[in-house]
Short mmCIF file of C-alpha atoms and ligand atoms in Angstrom, two decimals:
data_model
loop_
_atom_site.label_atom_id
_atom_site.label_comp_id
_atom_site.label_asym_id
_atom_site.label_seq_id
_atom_site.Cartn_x
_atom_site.Cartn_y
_atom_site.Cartn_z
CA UNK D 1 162.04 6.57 101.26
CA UNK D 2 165.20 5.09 102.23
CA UNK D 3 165.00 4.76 106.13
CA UNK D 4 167.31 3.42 109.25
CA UNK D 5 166.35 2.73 112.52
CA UNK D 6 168.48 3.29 115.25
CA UNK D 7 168.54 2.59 119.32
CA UNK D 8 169.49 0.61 121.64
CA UNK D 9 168.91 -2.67 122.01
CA UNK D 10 165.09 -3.73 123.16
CA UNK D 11 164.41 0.03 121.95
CA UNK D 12 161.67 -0.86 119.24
CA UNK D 13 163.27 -0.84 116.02
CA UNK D 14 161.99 -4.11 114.88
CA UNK D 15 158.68 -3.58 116.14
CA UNK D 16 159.02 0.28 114.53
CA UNK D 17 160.45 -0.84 110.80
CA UNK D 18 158.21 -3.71 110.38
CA UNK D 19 154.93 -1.56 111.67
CA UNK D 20 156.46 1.51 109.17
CA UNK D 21 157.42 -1.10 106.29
CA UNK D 22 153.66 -2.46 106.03
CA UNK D 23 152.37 1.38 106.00
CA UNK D 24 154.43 2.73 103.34
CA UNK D 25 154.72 -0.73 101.50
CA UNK D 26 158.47 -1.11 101.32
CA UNK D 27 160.85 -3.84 102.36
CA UNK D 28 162.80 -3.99 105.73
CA UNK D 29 165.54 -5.97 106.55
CA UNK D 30 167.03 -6.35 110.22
CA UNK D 31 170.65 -6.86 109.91
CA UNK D 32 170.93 -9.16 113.34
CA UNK D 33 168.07 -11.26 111.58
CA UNK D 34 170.15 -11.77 108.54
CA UNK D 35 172.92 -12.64 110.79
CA UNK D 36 170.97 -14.98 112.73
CA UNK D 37 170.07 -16.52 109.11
CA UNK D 38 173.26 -16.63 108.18
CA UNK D 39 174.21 -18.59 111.33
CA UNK D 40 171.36 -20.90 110.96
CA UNK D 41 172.56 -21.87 107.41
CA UNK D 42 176.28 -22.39 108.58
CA UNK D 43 176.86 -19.92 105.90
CA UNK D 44 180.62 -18.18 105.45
CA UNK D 45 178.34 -14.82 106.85
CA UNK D 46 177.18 -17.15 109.55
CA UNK D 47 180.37 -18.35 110.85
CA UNK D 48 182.26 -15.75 110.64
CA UNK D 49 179.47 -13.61 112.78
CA UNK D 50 178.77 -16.22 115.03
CA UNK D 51 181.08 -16.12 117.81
CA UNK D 52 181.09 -12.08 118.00
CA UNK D 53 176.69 -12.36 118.51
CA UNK D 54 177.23 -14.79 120.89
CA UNK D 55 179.28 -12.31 122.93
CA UNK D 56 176.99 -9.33 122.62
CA UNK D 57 180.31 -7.83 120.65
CA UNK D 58 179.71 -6.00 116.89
CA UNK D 59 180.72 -8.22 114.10
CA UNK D 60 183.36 -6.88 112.15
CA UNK D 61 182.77 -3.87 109.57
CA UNK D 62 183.89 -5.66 107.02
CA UNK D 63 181.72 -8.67 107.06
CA UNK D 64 178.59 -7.08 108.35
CA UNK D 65 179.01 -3.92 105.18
CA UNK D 66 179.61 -7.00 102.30
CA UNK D 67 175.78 -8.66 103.86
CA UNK D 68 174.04 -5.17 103.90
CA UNK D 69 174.96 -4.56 100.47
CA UNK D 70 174.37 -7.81 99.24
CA UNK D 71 170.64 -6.99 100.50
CA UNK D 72 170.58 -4.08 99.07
CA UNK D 73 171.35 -4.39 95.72
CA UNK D 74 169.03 -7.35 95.88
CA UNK D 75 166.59 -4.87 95.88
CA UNK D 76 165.05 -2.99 93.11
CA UNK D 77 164.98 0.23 95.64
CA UNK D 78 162.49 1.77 93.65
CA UNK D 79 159.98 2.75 96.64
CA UNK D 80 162.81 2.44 99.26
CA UNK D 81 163.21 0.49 102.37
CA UNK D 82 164.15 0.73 105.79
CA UNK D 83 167.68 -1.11 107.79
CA UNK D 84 167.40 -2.04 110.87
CA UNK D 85 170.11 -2.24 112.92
CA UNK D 86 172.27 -0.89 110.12
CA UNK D 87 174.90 1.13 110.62
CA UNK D 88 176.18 0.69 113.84
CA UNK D 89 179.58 2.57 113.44
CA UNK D 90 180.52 5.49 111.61
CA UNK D 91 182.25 2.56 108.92
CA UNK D 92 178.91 1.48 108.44
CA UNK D 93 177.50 4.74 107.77
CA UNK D 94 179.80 5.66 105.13
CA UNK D 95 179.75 2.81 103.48
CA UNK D 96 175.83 3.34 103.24
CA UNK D 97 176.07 6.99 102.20
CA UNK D 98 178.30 5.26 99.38
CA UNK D 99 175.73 2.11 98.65
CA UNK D 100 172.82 4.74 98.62
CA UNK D 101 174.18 6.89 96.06
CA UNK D 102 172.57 5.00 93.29
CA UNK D 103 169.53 5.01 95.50
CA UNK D 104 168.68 8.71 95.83
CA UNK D 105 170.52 8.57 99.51
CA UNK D 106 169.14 8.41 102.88
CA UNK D 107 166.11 10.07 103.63
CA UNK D 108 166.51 10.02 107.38
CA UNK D 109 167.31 8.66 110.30
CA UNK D 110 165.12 7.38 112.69
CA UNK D 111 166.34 6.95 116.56
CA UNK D 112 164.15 5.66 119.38
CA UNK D 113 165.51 6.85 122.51
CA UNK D 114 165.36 5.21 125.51
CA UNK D 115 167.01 4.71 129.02
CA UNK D 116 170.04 2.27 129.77
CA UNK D 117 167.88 0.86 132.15
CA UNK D 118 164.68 0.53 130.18
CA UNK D 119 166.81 -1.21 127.74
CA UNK D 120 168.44 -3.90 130.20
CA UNK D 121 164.51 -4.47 131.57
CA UNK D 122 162.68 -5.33 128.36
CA UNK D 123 165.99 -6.91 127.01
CA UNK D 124 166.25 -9.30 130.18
CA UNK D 125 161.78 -9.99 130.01
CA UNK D 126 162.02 -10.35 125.92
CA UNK D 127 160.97 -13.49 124.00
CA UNK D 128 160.34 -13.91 120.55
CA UNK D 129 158.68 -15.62 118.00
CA UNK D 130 160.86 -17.93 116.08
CA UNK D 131 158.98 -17.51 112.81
CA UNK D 132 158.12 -13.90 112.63
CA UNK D 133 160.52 -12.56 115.33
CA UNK D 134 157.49 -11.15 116.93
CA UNK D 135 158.91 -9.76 120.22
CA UNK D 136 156.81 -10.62 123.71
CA UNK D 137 157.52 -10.47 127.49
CA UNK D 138 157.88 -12.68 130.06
CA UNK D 139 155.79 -10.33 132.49
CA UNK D 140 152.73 -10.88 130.69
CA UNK D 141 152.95 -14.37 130.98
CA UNK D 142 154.68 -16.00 127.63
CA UNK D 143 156.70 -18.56 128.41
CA UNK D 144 159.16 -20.17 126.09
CA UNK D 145 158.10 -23.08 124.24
CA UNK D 146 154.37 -21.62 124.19
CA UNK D 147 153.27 -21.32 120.21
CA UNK D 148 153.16 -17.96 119.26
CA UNK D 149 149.80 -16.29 118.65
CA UNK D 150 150.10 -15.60 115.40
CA UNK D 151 149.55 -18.85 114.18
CA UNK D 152 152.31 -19.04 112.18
CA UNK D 153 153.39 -22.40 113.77
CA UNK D 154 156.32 -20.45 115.49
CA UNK D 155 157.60 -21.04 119.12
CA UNK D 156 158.21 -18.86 121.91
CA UNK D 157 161.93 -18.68 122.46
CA UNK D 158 164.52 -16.59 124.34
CA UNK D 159 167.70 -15.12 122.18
CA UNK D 160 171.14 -16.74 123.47
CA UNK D 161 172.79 -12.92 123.38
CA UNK D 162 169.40 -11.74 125.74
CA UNK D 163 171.25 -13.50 128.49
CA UNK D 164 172.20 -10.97 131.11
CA UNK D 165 176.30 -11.00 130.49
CA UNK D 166 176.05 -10.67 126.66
CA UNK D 167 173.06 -7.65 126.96
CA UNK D 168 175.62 -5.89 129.33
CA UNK D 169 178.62 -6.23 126.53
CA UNK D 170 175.85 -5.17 123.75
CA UNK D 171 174.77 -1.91 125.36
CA UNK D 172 178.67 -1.08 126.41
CA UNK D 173 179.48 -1.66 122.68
CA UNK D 174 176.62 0.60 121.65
CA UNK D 175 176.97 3.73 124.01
CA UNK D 176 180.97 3.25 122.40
CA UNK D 177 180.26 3.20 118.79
CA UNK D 178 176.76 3.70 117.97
CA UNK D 179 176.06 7.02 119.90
CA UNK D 180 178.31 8.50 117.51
CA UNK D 181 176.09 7.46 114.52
CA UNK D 182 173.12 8.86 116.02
CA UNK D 183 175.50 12.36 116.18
CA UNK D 184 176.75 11.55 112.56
CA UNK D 185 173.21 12.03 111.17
CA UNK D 186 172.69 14.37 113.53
CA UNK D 187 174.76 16.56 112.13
CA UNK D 188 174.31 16.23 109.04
CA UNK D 189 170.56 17.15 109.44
CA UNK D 190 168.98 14.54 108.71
CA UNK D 191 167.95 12.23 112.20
CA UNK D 192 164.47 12.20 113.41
CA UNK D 193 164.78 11.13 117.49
CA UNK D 194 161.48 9.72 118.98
CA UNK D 195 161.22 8.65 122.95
CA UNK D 196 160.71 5.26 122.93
CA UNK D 197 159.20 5.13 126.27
CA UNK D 198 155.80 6.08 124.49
CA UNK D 199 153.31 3.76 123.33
CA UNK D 200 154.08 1.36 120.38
CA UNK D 201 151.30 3.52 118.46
CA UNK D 202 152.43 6.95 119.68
CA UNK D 203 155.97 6.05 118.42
CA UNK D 204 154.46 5.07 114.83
CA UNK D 205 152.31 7.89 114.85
CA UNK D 206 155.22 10.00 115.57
CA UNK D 207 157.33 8.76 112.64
CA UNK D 208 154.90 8.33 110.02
CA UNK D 209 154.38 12.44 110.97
CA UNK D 210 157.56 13.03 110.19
CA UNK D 211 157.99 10.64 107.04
CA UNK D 212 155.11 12.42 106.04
CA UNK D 213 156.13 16.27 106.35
CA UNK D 214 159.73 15.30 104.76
CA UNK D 215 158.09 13.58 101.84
CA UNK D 216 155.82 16.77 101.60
CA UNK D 217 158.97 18.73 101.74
CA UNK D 218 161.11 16.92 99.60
CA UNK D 219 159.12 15.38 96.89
CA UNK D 220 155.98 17.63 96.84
CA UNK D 221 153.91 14.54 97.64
CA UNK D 222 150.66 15.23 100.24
CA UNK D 223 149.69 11.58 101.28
CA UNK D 224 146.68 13.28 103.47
CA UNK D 225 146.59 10.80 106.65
CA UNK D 226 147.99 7.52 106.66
P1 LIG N 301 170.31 -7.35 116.91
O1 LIG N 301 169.34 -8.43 116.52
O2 LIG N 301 170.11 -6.12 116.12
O3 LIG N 301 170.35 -7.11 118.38
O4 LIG N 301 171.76 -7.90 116.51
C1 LIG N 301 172.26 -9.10 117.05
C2 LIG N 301 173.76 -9.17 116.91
O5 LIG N 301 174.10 -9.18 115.51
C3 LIG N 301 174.50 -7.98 117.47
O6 LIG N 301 174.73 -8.10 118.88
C4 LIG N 301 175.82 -8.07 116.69
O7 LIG N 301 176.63 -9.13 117.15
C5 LIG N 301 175.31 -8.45 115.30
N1 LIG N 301 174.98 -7.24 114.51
C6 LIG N 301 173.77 -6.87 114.04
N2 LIG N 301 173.86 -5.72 113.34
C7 LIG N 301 175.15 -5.35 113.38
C8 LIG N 301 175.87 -4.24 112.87
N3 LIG N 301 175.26 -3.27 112.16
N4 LIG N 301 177.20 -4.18 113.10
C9 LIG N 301 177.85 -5.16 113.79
N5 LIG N 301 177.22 -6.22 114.33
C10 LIG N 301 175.89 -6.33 114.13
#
């Protein structure tokens, strides 16, 4: 299953690909994490990506295509694996449609749908893990600097592009260019759309349904429940 998530930011796709990844077993790589490793390693990538992140703005096609497929053909693709945050314009897409086609292609599409305004209130109350980019909120009293409960030794922290004038940029930049992925896929027949204003179960439940009933359809394979 070769799988992208798609949605605004603070949507779920993160939460989504990892929860999805661990079910079905495969990898999943989040393209603003590889950035953010990138950055951290004061790598070409890094630099050349840094000062777009910082201003909520898309990194260039070019740079951000040449890290995705360096990922992916690190991989041995054989059971699949899921982009997150990949593609963000219709570039992007083509240039996966053309890294996938030694990789069966793209099995679907998956985009969690929510509100403008759902999106600037989790963004604005996120924190994460710095280890396992676990996400949690400031309402349920997290602060940053507090060790995250995974006991992974990671710290609480806040992402410099969560800050209010960079999440404003981020969601103008997606409702500009990444609205018309979600209708590129759409089109093409192949996008799954889940409300993301659901539980965090309830949205897995809903995609592993429909990973499920296309893997039934496609392959012949009956997995029974997962
Ligand atoms: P994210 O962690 O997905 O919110 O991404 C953080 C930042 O990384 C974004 O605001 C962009 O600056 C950059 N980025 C991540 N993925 C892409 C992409 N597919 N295209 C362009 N820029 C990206």
């Amino acid at each position: 299953m070769n799988l992208v998530m798609l949605g605004l930011p603070g949507a779920g796709k993160g939460t989504q690909a990892r929860l999805i990844a661990q079910k079905l077993e495969i990898p999943t790589v989040s393209s603003g994490d590889l950035f953010r490793e990138h950055d951290k390693k004061n790598t070409e990538l890094g630099i050349l990506a840094r000062d777009y992140m910082l201003q909520g703005a898309y990194v260039p096609d070019d740079v951000t295509i040449r890290m995705i497929s360096e990922w992916v053909s690190s991989q041995d693709g054989s059971k699949g694996f899921i982009l997150d945050g990949f593609p963000r314009t219709i570039n992007q897409a083509e240039a996966l449609d053309e890294m996938l086609s030694n990789y069966g292609g793209l099995d679907m599409a998956i985009y969690i749908d929510i509100s403008v305004t759902e999106a600037t209130n989790r963004i604005s109350t996120r924190v994460l893990c710095s280890v396992c980019q676990s996400p949690f909120s400031l309402l349920d009293g997290v602060k940053e600097g507090d060790p995250c409960n995974s006991g992974d030794g990671g710290v609480i922290y806040q992402r410099p592009d969560d800050k209010p004038v960079a999440v404003e940029e981020r969601i103008k930049v997606y409702s500009r260019e990444t609205q018309e992925v979600v209708q590129y896929y759409r089109t093409r027949d192949n996008l799954k759309t889940v409300l993301g204003s659901i539980s965090i179960d309830e949205v897995k439940h809903e995609i592993i349904n429909a990973i499920k009933s296309l893997e039934n359809k496609k392959y012949g394979i009956n997995r029974g429940s997962m």
